[in-house]
Short mmCIF file of C-alpha atoms in Angstrom, two decimals:
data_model
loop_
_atom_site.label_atom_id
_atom_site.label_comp_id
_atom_site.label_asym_id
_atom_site.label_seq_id
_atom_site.Cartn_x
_atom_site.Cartn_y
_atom_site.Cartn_z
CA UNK T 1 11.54 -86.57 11.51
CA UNK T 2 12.71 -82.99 10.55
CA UNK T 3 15.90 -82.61 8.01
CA UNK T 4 19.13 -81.84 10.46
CA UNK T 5 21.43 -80.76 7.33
CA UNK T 6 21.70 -76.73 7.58
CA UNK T 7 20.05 -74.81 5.24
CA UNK T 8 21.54 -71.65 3.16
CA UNK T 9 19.91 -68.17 4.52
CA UNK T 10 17.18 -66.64 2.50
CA UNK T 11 16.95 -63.06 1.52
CA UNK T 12 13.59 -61.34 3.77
CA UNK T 13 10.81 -61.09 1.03
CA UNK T 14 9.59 -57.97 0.37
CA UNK T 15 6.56 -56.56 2.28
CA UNK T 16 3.36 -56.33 0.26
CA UNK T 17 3.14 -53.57 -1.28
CA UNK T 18 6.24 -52.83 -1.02
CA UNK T 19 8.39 -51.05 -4.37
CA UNK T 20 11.28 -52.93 -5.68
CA UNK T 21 14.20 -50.45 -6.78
CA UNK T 22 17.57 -51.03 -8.93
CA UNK T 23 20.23 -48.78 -9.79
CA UNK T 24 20.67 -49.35 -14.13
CA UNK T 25 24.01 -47.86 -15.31
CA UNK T 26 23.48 -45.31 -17.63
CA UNK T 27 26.95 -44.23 -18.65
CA UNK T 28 30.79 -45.34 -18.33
CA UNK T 29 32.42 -48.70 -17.96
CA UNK T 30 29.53 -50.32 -16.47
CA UNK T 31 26.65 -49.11 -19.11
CA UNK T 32 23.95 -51.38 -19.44
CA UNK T 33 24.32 -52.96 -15.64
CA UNK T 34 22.10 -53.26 -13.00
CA UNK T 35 22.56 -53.35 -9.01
CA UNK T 36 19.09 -54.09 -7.02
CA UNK T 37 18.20 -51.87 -3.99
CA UNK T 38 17.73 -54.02 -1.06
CA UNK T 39 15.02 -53.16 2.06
CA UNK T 40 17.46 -52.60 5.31
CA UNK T 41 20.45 -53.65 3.39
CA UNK T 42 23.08 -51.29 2.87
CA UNK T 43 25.38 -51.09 -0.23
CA UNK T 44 29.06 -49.67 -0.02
CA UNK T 45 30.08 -48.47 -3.13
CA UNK T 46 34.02 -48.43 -3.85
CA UNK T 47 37.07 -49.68 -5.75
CA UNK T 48 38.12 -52.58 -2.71
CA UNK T 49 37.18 -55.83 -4.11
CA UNK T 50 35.50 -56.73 -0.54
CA UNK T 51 32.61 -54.19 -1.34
CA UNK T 52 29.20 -54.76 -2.54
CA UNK T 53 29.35 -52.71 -6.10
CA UNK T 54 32.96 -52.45 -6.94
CA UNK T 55 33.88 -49.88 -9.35
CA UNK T 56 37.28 -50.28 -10.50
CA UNK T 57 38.39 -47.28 -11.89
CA UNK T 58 41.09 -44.45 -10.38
CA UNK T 59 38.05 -41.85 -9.83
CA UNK T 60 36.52 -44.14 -7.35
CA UNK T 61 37.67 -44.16 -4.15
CA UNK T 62 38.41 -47.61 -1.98
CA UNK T 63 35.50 -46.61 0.34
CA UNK T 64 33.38 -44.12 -1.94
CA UNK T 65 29.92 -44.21 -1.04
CA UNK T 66 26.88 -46.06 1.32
CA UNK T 67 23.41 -46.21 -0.39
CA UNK T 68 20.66 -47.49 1.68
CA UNK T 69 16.56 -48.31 2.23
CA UNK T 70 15.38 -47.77 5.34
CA UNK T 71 11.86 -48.78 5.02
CA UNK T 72 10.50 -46.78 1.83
CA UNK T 73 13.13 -43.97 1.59
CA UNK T 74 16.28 -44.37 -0.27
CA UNK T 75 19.41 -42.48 0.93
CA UNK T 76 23.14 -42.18 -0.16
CA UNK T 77 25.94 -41.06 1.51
CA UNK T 78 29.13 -39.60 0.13
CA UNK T 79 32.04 -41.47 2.47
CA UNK T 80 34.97 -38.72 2.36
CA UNK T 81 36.00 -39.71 -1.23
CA UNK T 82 38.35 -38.21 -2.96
CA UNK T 83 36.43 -36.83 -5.88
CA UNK T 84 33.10 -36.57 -4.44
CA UNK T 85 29.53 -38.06 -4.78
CA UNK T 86 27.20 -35.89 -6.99
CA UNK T 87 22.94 -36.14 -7.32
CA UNK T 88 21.10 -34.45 -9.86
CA UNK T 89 24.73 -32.30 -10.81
CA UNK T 90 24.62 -31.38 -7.03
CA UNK T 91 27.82 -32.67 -4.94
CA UNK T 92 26.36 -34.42 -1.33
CA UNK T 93 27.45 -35.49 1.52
CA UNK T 94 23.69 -37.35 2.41
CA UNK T 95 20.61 -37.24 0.60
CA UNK T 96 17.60 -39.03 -0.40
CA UNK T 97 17.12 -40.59 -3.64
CA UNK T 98 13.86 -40.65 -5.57
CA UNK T 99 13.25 -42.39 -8.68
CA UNK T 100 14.48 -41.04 -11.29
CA UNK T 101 17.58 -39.63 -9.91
CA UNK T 102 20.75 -39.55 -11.31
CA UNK T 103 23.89 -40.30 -9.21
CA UNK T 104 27.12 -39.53 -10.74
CA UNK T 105 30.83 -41.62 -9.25
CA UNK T 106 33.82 -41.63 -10.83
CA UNK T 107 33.18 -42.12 -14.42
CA UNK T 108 29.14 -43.57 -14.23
CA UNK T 109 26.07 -42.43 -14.29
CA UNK T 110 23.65 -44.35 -12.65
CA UNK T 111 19.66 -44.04 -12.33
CA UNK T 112 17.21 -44.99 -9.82
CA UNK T 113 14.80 -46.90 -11.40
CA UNK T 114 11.55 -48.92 -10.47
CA UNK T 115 12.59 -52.59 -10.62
CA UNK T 116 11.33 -54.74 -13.37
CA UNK T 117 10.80 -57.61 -11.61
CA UNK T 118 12.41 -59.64 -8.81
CA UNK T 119 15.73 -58.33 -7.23
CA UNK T 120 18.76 -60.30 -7.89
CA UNK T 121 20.90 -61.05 -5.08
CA UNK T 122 23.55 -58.55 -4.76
CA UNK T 123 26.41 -61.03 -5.04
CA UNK T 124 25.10 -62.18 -8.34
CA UNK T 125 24.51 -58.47 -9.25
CA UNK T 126 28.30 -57.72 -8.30
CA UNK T 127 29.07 -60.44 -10.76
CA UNK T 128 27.07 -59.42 -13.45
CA UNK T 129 28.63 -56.00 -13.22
CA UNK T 130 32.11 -57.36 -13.88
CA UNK T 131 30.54 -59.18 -16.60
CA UNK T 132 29.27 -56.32 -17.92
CA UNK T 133 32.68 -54.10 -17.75
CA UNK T 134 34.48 -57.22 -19.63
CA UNK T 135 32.10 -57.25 -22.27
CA UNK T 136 32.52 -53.70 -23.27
CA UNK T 137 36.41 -53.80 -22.32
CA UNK T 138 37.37 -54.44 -25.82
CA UNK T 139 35.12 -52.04 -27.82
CA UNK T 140 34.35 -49.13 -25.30
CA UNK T 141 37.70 -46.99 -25.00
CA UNK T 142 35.87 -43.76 -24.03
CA UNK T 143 35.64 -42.97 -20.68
CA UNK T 144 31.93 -42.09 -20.55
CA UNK T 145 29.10 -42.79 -22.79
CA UNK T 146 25.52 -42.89 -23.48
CA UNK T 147 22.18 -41.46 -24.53
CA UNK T 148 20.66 -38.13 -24.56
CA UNK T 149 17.24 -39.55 -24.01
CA UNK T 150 18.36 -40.93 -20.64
CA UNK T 151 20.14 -38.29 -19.46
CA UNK T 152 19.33 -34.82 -21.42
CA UNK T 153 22.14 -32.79 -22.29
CA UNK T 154 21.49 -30.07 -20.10
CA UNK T 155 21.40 -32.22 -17.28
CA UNK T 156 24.61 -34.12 -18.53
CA UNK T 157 26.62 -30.76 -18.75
CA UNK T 158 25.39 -29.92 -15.59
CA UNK T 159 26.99 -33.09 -14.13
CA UNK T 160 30.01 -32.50 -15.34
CA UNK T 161 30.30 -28.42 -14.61
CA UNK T 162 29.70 -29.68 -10.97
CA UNK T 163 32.08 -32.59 -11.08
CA UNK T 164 34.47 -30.19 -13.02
CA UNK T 165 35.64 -32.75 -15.88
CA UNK T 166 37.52 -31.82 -18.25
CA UNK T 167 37.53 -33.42 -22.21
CA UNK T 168 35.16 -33.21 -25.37
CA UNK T 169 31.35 -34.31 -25.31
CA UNK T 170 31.35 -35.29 -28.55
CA UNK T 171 27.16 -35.65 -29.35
CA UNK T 172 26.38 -37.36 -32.68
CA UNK T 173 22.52 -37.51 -33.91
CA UNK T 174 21.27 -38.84 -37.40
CA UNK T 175 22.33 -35.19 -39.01
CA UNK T 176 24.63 -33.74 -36.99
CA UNK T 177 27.90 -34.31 -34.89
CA UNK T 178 28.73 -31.48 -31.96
CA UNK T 179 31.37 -30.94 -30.16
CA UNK T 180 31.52 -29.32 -25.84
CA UNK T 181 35.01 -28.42 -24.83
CA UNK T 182 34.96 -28.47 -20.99
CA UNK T 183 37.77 -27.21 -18.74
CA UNK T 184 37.66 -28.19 -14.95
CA UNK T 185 33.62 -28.29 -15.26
CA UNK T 186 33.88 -24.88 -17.30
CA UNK T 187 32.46 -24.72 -21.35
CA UNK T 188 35.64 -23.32 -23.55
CA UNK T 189 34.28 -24.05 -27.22
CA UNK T 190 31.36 -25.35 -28.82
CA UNK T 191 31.10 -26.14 -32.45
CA UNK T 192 28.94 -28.55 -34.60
CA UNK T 193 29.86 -30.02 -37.60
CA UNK T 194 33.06 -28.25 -37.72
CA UNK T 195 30.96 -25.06 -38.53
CA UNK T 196 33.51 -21.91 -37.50
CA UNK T 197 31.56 -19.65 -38.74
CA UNK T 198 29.05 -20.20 -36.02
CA UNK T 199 29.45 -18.30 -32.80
CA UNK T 200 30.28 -21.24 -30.26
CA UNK T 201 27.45 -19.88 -27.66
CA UNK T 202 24.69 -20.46 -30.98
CA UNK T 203 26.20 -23.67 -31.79
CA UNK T 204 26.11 -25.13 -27.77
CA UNK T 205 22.14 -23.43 -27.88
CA UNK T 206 21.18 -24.97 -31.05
CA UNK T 207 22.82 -28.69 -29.23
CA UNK T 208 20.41 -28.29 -26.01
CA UNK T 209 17.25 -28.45 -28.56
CA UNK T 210 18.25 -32.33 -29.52
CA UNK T 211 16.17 -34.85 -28.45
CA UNK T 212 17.80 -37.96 -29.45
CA UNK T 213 21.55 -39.00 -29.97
CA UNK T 214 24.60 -40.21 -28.21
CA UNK T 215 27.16 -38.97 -25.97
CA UNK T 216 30.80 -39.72 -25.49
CA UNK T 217 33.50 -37.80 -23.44
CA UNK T 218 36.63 -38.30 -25.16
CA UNK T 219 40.03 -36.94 -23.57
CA UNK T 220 40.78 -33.24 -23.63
CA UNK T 221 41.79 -31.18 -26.56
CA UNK T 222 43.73 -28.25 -27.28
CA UNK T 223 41.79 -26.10 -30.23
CA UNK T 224 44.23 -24.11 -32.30
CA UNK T 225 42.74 -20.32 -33.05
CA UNK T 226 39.75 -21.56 -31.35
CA UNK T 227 38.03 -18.10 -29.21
CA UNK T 228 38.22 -19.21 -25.47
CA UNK T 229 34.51 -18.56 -24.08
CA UNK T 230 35.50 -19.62 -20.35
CA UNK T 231 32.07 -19.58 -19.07
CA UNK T 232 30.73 -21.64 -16.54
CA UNK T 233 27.60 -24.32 -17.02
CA UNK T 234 24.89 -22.80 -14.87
CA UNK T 235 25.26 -19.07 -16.48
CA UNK T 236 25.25 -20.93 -20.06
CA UNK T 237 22.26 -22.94 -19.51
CA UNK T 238 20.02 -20.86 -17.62
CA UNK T 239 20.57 -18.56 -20.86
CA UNK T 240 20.63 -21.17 -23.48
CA UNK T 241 17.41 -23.02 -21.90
CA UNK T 242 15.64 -19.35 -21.80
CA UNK T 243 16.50 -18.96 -25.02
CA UNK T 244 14.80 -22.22 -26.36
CA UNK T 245 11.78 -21.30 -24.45
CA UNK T 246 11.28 -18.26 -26.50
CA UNK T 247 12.07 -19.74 -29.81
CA UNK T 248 10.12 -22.59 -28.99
CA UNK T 249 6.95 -20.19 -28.44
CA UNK T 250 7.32 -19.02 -32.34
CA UNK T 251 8.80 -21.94 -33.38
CA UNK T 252 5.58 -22.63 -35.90
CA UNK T 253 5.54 -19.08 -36.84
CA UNK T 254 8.71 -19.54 -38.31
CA UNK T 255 10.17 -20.66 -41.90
CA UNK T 256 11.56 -24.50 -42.15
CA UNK T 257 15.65 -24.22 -42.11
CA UNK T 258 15.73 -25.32 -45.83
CA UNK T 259 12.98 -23.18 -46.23
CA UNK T 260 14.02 -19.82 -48.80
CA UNK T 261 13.40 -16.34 -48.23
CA UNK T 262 13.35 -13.51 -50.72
CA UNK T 263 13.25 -10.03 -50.67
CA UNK T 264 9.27 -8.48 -51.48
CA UNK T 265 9.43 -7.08 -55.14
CA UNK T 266 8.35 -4.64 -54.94
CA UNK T 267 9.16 -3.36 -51.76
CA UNK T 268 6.33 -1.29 -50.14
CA UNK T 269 7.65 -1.06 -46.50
CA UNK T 270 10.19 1.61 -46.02
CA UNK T 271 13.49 0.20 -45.12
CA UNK T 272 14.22 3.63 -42.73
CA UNK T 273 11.99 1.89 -40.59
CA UNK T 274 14.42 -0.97 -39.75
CA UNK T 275 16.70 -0.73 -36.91
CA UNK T 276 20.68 -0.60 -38.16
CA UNK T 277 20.12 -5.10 -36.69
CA UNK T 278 17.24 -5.09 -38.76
CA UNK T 279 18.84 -4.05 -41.66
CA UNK T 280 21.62 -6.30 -40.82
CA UNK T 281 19.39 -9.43 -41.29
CA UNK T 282 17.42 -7.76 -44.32
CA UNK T 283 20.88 -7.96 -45.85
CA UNK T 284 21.63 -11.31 -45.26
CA UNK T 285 18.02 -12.23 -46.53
CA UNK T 286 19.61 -10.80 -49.67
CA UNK T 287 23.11 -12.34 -49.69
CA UNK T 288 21.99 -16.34 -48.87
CA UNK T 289 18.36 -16.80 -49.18
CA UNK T 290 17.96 -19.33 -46.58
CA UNK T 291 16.60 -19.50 -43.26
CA UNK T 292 19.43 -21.65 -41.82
CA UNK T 293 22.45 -19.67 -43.44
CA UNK T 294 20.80 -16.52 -42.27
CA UNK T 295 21.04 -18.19 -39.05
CA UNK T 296 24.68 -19.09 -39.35
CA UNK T 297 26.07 -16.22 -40.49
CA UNK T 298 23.90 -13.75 -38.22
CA UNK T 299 26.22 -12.22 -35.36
CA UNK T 300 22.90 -12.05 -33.14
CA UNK T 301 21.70 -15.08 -31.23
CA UNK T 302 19.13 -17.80 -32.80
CA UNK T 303 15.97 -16.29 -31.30
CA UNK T 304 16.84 -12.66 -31.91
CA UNK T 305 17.67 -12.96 -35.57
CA UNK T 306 14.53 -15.15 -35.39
CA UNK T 307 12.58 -12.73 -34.19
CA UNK T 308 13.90 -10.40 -36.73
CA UNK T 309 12.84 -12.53 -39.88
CA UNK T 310 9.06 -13.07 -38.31
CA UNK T 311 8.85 -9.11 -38.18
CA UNK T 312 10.83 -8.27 -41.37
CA UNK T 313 8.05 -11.38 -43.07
CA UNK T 314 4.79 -9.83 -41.25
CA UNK T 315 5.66 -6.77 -42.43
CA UNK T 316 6.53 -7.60 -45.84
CA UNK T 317 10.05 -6.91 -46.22
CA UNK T 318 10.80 -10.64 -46.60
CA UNK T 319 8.48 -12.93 -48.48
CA UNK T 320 9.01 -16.97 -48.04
CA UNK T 321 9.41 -19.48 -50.72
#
């Protein structure tokens, strides 16, 4: 005799074969959270508590944004919020996602990412995102947060130039501690361990070659004396990231920072042969001895005055130690 009590509805299994996606919070509030990607399920995205991922921050819109699978494609729709819905740094109204992607709302970053295993269901997953936000509540003031080896710095500035934030990226790695002023999406300053005597432009270069190390955007800051560079985040990066492409390709012709340079005693190269920015870097060979400080206090960028020193060492002005 068959069971007449009604049974609760069942989620439609997967078809073989068929990828599992979630989206993993990567930054803000919600770090370290995960929200599965349901086949022909859509998932509004917004601050009203009725939605499927609430975000509950002022950023966020009630009604912010629709993502949705539709058989194996992946698409997201911005849903006329206030402050926008941005892909890759890109602001959209629709597009598709692919893995990998990074979608920025409001304050979080999150990725598209292949699913480890089975998909939660998405009210446990709403859940477990409020769980999440009250766990880092009481030691996570900072508005955003995270790691450069999930999203690089380059593509993390490029987020925010687009979103135009404003604040500090404060970026702290086993040796070092920068810091990104950013006006409405705009780089003002750039300084790293509170060097001044570093041009701001060599110091925000020198931060796009880190690998490893964590982010923070803390409130913005006023810099007293501080030179204003005002320069968007495209123009900077496509410069900065041709810039480590060329250092990069003599990178192992090069000295170690630490490593000392002297002047060649005697000297059998005729300094009239150096250009007046040749000399220039000859001097400060002279003055500090060491590849780093001649770095530092160069006026010329990274990879020029590192170009210098491999041609002032080939032809023996400059010996190393």
């Amino acid at each position: 005799m068959a069971d007449p009590s009604p049974k609760a509805p069942t989620a439609p299994a997967p078809k073989p074969g068929a990828r599992s996606y979630v989206l993993r919070f990567i930054s803000g509030k919600y770090q370290g959270g995960e929200f599965p990607v349901a086949s022909e399920k859509q998932i509004l995205i917004g601050r009203s508590s009725d939605l499927d991922m609430v975000l509950v921050e002022d950023m966020v819109s009630r009604k912010h944004a629709r993502i949705a699978m539709q058989a194996d494609q992946i698409w997201i729709e911005d849903l006329g919020s206030t402050n926008g819905t941005f892909v890759n740094g890109e602001k959209i109204k629709r597009a598709r996602l692919k893995e990998g992607d990074r979608v920025l709302i409001g304050t979080s970053i999150l990725k598209l990412m292949a699913a480890d295993g089975a998909r939660a269901p998405s009210a446990d997953a709403k859940r477990e995102l409020e769980s999440v936000a009250q766990a880092r509540r009481g030691s996570q003031q900072r508005t955003m947060s995270g790691s450069i080896e999930e999203v690089p710095l380059p593509d993390l500035l490029q987020l925010f130039g687009t979103s135009k934030k404003s604040g500090v990226l404060v970026v702290r790695t086993d040796q070092h501690v920068g810091r990104i002023y950013l006006k409405k999406g705009n780089i003002s300053f750039a300084i790293i361990d509170e060097l001044d005597g570093v041009h701001p432009t060599k110091s925000l270069y020198r931060m796009l070659t880190w690998p490893q190390g964590l982010f923070d955007l803390e409130p913005a800051e006023e810099r007293d004396g501080a030179e204003d560079m005002n320069m968007s985040v495209q123009e900077l990066l496509i410069e900065g990231m041709r810039q480590l492409d060329e250092y990069n390709r003599i990178r192992d012709e090069l000295p170690e920072l630490d490593g000392q340079l002297t002047l060649a005693s005697p000297m059998a190269a005729q300094l009239r042969d150096l250009k007046p920015e040749e000399l220039d870097v000859l001097q400060l060979v002279h003055n500090h001895g060491v590849f780093e400080t001649v770095l530092n206090k160069s006026k010329a960028t990274d990879l020029q005055t590192a170009e210098v020193i491999l041609k002032l060492v080939k032809a023996q002005y400059v010996g190393v130690g």
